[in-house]
mmCIF file of N, CA, C and O in Angstrom:
data_model
loop_
_atom_site.group_PDB
_atom_site.id
_atom_site.type_symbol
_atom_site.label_atom_id
_atom_site.label_comp_id
_atom_site.label_asym_id
_atom_site.label_seq_id
_atom_site.Cartn_x
_atom_site.Cartn_y
_atom_site.Cartn_z
ATOM 1 N N MET W 741 2.835 -4.589 16.026
ATOM 2 C CA MET W 741 2.540 -6.006 15.970
ATOM 3 C C MET W 741 1.612 -6.326 14.795
ATOM 4 O O MET W 741 1.750 -7.377 14.200
ATOM 5 N N LEU W 742 0.686 -5.423 14.510
ATOM 6 C CA LEU W 742 -0.251 -5.685 13.416
ATOM 7 C C LEU W 742 0.485 -5.876 12.093
ATOM 8 O O LEU W 742 0.112 -6.738 11.295
ATOM 9 N N LEU W 743 1.504 -5.076 11.862
ATOM 10 C CA LEU W 743 2.256 -5.190 10.613
ATOM 11 C C LEU W 743 3.065 -6.480 10.578
ATOM 12 O O LEU W 743 3.168 -7.130 9.540
ATOM 13 N N GLU W 744 3.628 -6.865 11.702
ATOM 14 C CA GLU W 744 4.368 -8.127 11.760
ATOM 15 C C GLU W 744 3.430 -9.310 11.515
ATOM 16 O O GLU W 744 3.794 -10.250 10.820
ATOM 17 N N TYR W 745 2.226 -9.270 12.082
ATOM 18 C CA TYR W 745 1.249 -10.345 11.858
ATOM 19 C C TYR W 745 0.865 -10.450 10.384
ATOM 20 O O TYR W 745 0.502 -11.514 9.898
ATOM 21 N N ALA W 746 0.948 -9.315 9.661
ATOM 22 C CA ALA W 746 0.629 -9.302 8.228
ATOM 23 C C ALA W 746 1.860 -9.666 7.389
ATOM 24 O O ALA W 746 1.829 -9.527 6.174
ATOM 25 N N ASP W 747 2.923 -10.132 8.039
ATOM 26 C CA ASP W 747 4.177 -10.513 7.374
ATOM 27 C C ASP W 747 4.823 -9.364 6.616
ATOM 28 O O ASP W 747 5.410 -9.548 5.546
ATOM 29 N N ILE W 748 4.722 -8.150 7.176
ATOM 30 C CA ILE W 748 5.411 -6.986 6.621
ATOM 31 C C ILE W 748 6.691 -6.804 7.417
ATOM 32 O O ILE W 748 6.660 -6.721 8.646
ATOM 33 N N GLU W 749 7.807 -6.730 6.712
ATOM 34 C CA GLU W 749 9.099 -6.547 7.370
ATOM 35 C C GLU W 749 9.196 -5.107 7.866
ATOM 36 O O GLU W 749 9.017 -4.157 7.090
ATOM 37 N N ILE W 750 9.435 -4.941 9.164
ATOM 38 C CA ILE W 750 9.511 -3.600 9.738
ATOM 39 C C ILE W 750 10.791 -3.441 10.544
ATOM 40 O O ILE W 750 11.387 -4.420 10.995
ATOM 41 N N ASP W 751 11.195 -2.193 10.709
ATOM 42 C CA ASP W 751 12.264 -1.808 11.632
ATOM 43 C C ASP W 751 11.709 -0.685 12.485
ATOM 44 O O ASP W 751 11.095 0.255 11.963
ATOM 45 N N ILE W 752 11.919 -0.776 13.787
ATOM 46 C CA ILE W 752 11.522 0.287 14.703
ATOM 47 C C ILE W 752 12.769 1.095 15.005
ATOM 48 O O ILE W 752 13.796 0.536 15.366
ATOM 49 N N ARG W 753 12.662 2.405 14.811
ATOM 50 C CA ARG W 753 13.827 3.274 14.993
ATOM 51 C C ARG W 753 13.370 4.632 15.520
ATOM 52 O O ARG W 753 12.193 4.957 15.418
ATOM 53 N N PRO W 754 14.320 5.423 16.031
ATOM 54 C CA PRO W 754 13.950 6.767 16.474
ATOM 55 C C PRO W 754 13.418 7.590 15.300
ATOM 56 O O PRO W 754 13.892 7.476 14.174
ATOM 57 N N THR W 755 12.421 8.413 15.569
ATOM 58 C CA THR W 755 11.882 9.294 14.538
ATOM 59 C C THR W 755 12.942 10.339 14.187
ATOM 60 O O THR W 755 13.523 10.949 15.085
ATOM 61 N N PRO W 756 13.188 10.546 12.897
ATOM 62 C CA PRO W 756 14.183 11.563 12.506
ATOM 63 C C PRO W 756 13.821 12.938 13.058
ATOM 64 O O PRO W 756 12.643 13.315 13.097
ATOM 65 N N LYS W 757 14.828 13.683 13.508
ATOM 66 C CA LYS W 757 14.585 14.997 14.109
ATOM 67 C C LYS W 757 13.949 15.970 13.135
ATOM 68 O O LYS W 757 13.319 16.941 13.542
ATOM 69 N N GLU W 758 14.055 15.712 11.827
ATOM 70 C CA GLU W 758 13.420 16.580 10.837
ATOM 71 C C GLU W 758 11.896 16.451 10.880
ATOM 72 O O GLU W 758 11.180 17.326 10.406
ATOM 73 N N ILE W 759 11.401 15.352 11.434
ATOM 74 C CA ILE W 759 9.960 15.128 11.524
ATOM 75 C C ILE W 759 9.415 15.636 12.855
ATOM 76 O O ILE W 759 8.411 16.332 12.901
ATOM 77 N N THR W 760 10.077 15.285 13.943
ATOM 78 C CA THR W 760 9.630 15.726 15.259
ATOM 79 C C THR W 760 10.783 15.675 16.252
ATOM 80 O O THR W 760 11.659 14.807 16.148
ATOM 81 N N ALA W 761 10.773 16.592 17.186
ATOM 82 C CA ALA W 761 11.756 16.580 18.258
ATOM 83 C C ALA W 761 11.243 15.691 19.381
ATOM 84 O O ALA W 761 10.053 15.445 19.492
ATOM 85 N N GLY W 762 12.134 15.210 20.190
ATOM 86 C CA GLY W 762 11.729 14.380 21.319
ATOM 87 C C GLY W 762 12.148 12.939 21.130
ATOM 88 O O GLY W 762 12.989 12.621 20.305
ATOM 89 N N CYS W 763 11.532 12.075 21.890
ATOM 90 C CA CYS W 763 11.942 10.672 21.886
ATOM 91 C C CYS W 763 10.871 9.781 21.258
ATOM 92 O O CYS W 763 10.506 8.754 21.794
ATOM 93 N N ALA W 764 10.371 10.183 20.107
ATOM 94 C CA ALA W 764 9.358 9.390 19.417
ATOM 95 C C ALA W 764 10.004 8.248 18.636
ATOM 96 O O ALA W 764 11.171 8.298 18.291
ATOM 97 N N LEU W 765 9.221 7.223 18.365
ATOM 98 C CA LEU W 765 9.677 6.096 17.567
ATOM 99 C C LEU W 765 8.892 6.037 16.269
ATOM 100 O O LEU W 765 7.737 6.443 16.200
ATOM 101 N N SER W 766 9.545 5.516 15.240
ATOM 102 C CA SER W 766 8.921 5.342 13.934
ATOM 103 C C SER W 766 9.054 3.904 13.489
ATOM 104 O O SER W 766 9.943 3.181 13.939
ATOM 105 N N ILE W 767 8.173 3.506 12.588
ATOM 106 C CA ILE W 767 8.237 2.177 11.985
ATOM 107 C C ILE W 767 8.601 2.361 10.524
ATOM 108 O O ILE W 767 7.914 3.061 9.785
ATOM 109 N N GLU W 768 9.693 1.739 10.127
ATOM 110 C CA GLU W 768 10.121 1.779 8.735
ATOM 111 C C GLU W 768 9.695 0.479 8.072
ATOM 112 O O GLU W 768 9.807 -0.596 8.666
ATOM 113 N N PHE W 769 9.168 0.584 6.849
ATOM 114 C CA PHE W 769 8.726 -0.599 6.127
ATOM 115 C C PHE W 769 9.005 -0.400 4.642
ATOM 116 O O PHE W 769 9.141 0.738 4.180
ATOM 117 N N PRO W 770 9.081 -1.489 3.875
ATOM 118 C CA PRO W 770 9.334 -1.365 2.438
ATOM 119 C C PRO W 770 8.202 -0.622 1.735
ATOM 120 O O PRO W 770 7.021 -0.808 2.042
ATOM 121 N N GLY W 771 8.550 0.244 0.793
ATOM 122 C CA GLY W 771 7.578 1.043 0.069
ATOM 123 C C GLY W 771 6.527 0.227 -0.649
ATOM 124 O O GLY W 771 5.381 0.664 -0.789
ATOM 125 N N GLU W 772 6.893 -0.981 -1.084
ATOM 126 C CA GLU W 772 5.911 -1.801 -1.801
ATOM 127 C C GLU W 772 4.779 -2.276 -0.904
ATOM 128 O O GLU W 772 3.759 -2.767 -1.390
ATOM 129 N N ASN W 773 4.916 -2.093 0.420
ATOM 130 C CA ASN W 773 3.866 -2.480 1.362
ATOM 131 C C ASN W 773 2.988 -1.313 1.783
ATOM 132 O O ASN W 773 2.127 -1.456 2.651
ATOM 133 N N LEU W 774 3.167 -0.150 1.168
ATOM 134 C CA LEU W 774 2.445 1.050 1.590
ATOM 135 C C LEU W 774 0.928 0.853 1.587
ATOM 136 O O LEU W 774 0.261 1.175 2.564
ATOM 137 N N ALA W 775 0.367 0.342 0.517
ATOM 138 C CA ALA W 775 -1.089 0.166 0.438
ATOM 139 C C ALA W 775 -1.588 -0.763 1.540
ATOM 140 O O ALA W 775 -2.620 -0.496 2.172
ATOM 141 N N GLN W 776 -0.862 -1.839 1.801
ATOM 142 C CA GLN W 776 -1.257 -2.789 2.841
ATOM 143 C C GLN W 776 -1.161 -2.142 4.223
ATOM 144 O O GLN W 776 -2.049 -2.327 5.066
ATOM 145 N N VAL W 777 -0.114 -1.359 4.456
ATOM 146 C CA VAL W 777 0.041 -0.667 5.736
ATOM 147 C C VAL W 777 -1.102 0.329 5.937
ATOM 148 O O VAL W 777 -1.705 0.386 7.013
ATOM 149 N N GLU W 778 -1.418 1.106 4.903
ATOM 150 C CA GLU W 778 -2.520 2.066 5.015
ATOM 151 C C GLU W 778 -3.840 1.363 5.306
ATOM 152 O O GLU W 778 -4.646 1.854 6.102
ATOM 153 N N GLU W 779 -4.061 0.224 4.697
ATOM 154 C CA GLU W 779 -5.288 -0.541 4.935
ATOM 155 C C GLU W 779 -5.362 -1.021 6.378
ATOM 156 O O GLU W 779 -6.401 -0.906 7.030
ATOM 157 N N ILE W 780 -4.264 -1.534 6.894
ATOM 158 C CA ILE W 780 -4.228 -2.018 8.286
ATOM 159 C C ILE W 780 -4.483 -0.864 9.246
ATOM 160 O O ILE W 780 -5.266 -0.991 10.198
ATOM 161 N N ILE W 781 -3.843 0.277 8.998
ATOM 162 C CA ILE W 781 -4.034 1.453 9.861
ATOM 163 C C ILE W 781 -5.501 1.856 9.888
ATOM 164 O O ILE W 781 -6.060 2.138 10.948
ATOM 165 N N GLN W 782 -6.136 1.865 8.732
ATOM 166 C CA GLN W 782 -7.543 2.272 8.643
ATOM 167 C C GLN W 782 -8.466 1.234 9.294
ATOM 168 O O GLN W 782 -9.333 1.586 10.102
ATOM 169 N N LEU W 783 -8.292 -0.030 8.948
ATOM 170 C CA LEU W 783 -9.176 -1.077 9.472
ATOM 171 C C LEU W 783 -9.084 -1.228 10.982
ATOM 172 O O LEU W 783 -10.081 -1.507 11.647
ATOM 173 N N GLU W 784 -7.880 -1.062 11.522
ATOM 174 C CA GLU W 784 -7.658 -1.274 12.950
ATOM 175 C C GLU W 784 -7.732 0.029 13.758
ATOM 176 O O GLU W 784 -7.474 0.014 14.960
ATOM 177 N N HIS W 785 -8.042 1.141 13.077
ATOM 178 C CA HIS W 785 -8.189 2.449 13.734
ATOM 179 C C HIS W 785 -6.937 2.817 14.538
ATOM 180 O O HIS W 785 -7.025 3.252 15.687
ATOM 181 N N VAL W 786 -5.780 2.643 13.900
ATOM 182 C CA VAL W 786 -4.504 2.967 14.538
ATOM 183 C C VAL W 786 -4.255 4.460 14.393
ATOM 184 O O VAL W 786 -4.341 5.008 13.289
ATOM 185 N N GLU W 787 -3.973 5.115 15.505
ATOM 186 C CA GLU W 787 -3.699 6.544 15.479
ATOM 187 C C GLU W 787 -2.222 6.756 15.170
ATOM 188 O O GLU W 787 -1.351 6.227 15.878
ATOM 189 N N ILE W 788 -1.935 7.491 14.115
ATOM 190 C CA ILE W 788 -0.553 7.769 13.727
ATOM 191 C C ILE W 788 -0.379 9.261 13.512
ATOM 192 O O ILE W 788 -1.350 9.994 13.308
ATOM 193 N N ARG W 789 0.856 9.708 13.538
ATOM 194 C CA ARG W 789 1.156 11.116 13.278
ATOM 195 C C ARG W 789 1.227 11.369 11.778
ATOM 196 O O ARG W 789 0.919 12.444 11.305
ATOM 197 N N GLY W 790 1.627 10.376 11.017
ATOM 198 C CA GLY W 790 1.704 10.524 9.572
ATOM 199 C C GLY W 790 2.580 9.447 8.956
ATOM 200 O O GLY W 790 3.254 8.704 9.654
ATOM 201 N N ILE W 791 2.543 9.382 7.632
ATOM 202 C CA ILE W 791 3.419 8.489 6.880
ATOM 203 C C ILE W 791 4.332 9.390 6.063
ATOM 204 O O ILE W 791 3.863 10.274 5.335
ATOM 205 N N TYR W 792 5.624 9.186 6.203
ATOM 206 C CA TYR W 792 6.617 10.039 5.572
ATOM 207 C C TYR W 792 7.504 9.229 4.645
ATOM 208 O O TYR W 792 7.743 8.050 4.872
ATOM 209 N N ILE W 793 8.004 9.903 3.626
ATOM 210 C CA ILE W 793 8.957 9.312 2.704
ATOM 211 C C ILE W 793 10.116 10.298 2.557
ATOM 212 O O ILE W 793 9.915 11.518 2.628
ATOM 213 N N LYS W 794 11.318 9.765 2.380
ATOM 214 C CA LYS W 794 12.482 10.622 2.221
ATOM 215 C C LYS W 794 12.683 10.915 0.739
ATOM 216 O O LYS W 794 12.835 10.014 -0.073
ATOM 217 N N GLU W 795 12.660 12.212 0.396
ATOM 218 C CA GLU W 795 12.872 12.661 -0.977
ATOM 219 C C GLU W 795 13.899 13.786 -0.960
ATOM 220 O O GLU W 795 13.750 14.754 -0.220
ATOM 221 N N ASP W 796 14.917 13.661 -1.779
ATOM 222 C CA ASP W 796 15.935 14.719 -1.879
ATOM 223 C C ASP W 796 16.478 15.121 -0.516
ATOM 224 O O ASP W 796 16.559 16.311 -0.178
ATOM 225 N N ASP W 797 16.838 14.148 0.302
ATOM 226 C CA ASP W 797 17.419 14.360 1.630
ATOM 227 C C ASP W 797 16.520 15.103 2.610
ATOM 228 O O ASP W 797 16.989 15.738 3.549
ATOM 229 N N LYS W 798 15.185 15.073 2.377
ATOM 230 C CA LYS W 798 14.258 15.623 3.365
ATOM 231 C C LYS W 798 13.034 14.721 3.427
ATOM 232 O O LYS W 798 12.745 13.974 2.501
ATOM 233 N N TYR W 799 12.326 14.784 4.549
ATOM 234 C CA TYR W 799 11.145 13.948 4.735
ATOM 235 C C TYR W 799 9.898 14.741 4.358
ATOM 236 O O TYR W 799 9.728 15.883 4.774
ATOM 237 N N VAL W 800 9.038 14.114 3.564
ATOM 238 C CA VAL W 800 7.772 14.725 3.181
ATOM 239 C C VAL W 800 6.652 13.773 3.558
ATOM 240 O O VAL W 800 6.816 12.547 3.542
ATOM 241 N N THR W 801 5.510 14.329 3.889
ATOM 242 C CA THR W 801 4.380 13.519 4.299
ATOM 243 C C THR W 801 3.651 12.956 3.070
ATOM 244 O O THR W 801 3.589 13.611 2.041
ATOM 245 N N MET W 802 3.150 11.767 3.198
ATOM 246 C CA MET W 802 2.356 11.139 2.134
ATOM 247 C C MET W 802 0.935 11.657 2.281
ATOM 248 O O MET W 802 0.400 11.715 3.365
ATOM 249 N N GLU W 803 0.314 12.035 1.230
ATOM 250 C CA GLU W 803 -1.057 12.554 1.262
ATOM 251 C C GLU W 803 -2.016 11.487 0.813
ATOM 252 O O GLU W 803 -1.817 10.733 -0.032
#
């Protein structure tokens, strides 16, 4: 909801099995909103597993 309130377009989808097994959900958002998303996560103390990007047909974590 925090991202929607910030007018960031999101899609909620199952987490890719390459990232984690089970029935987890992920939020997909446009890459140009990355800095704003990171700021919201930090300011609102949102606990996340990580931020991932797909490169060369595999998911890598953003550092």
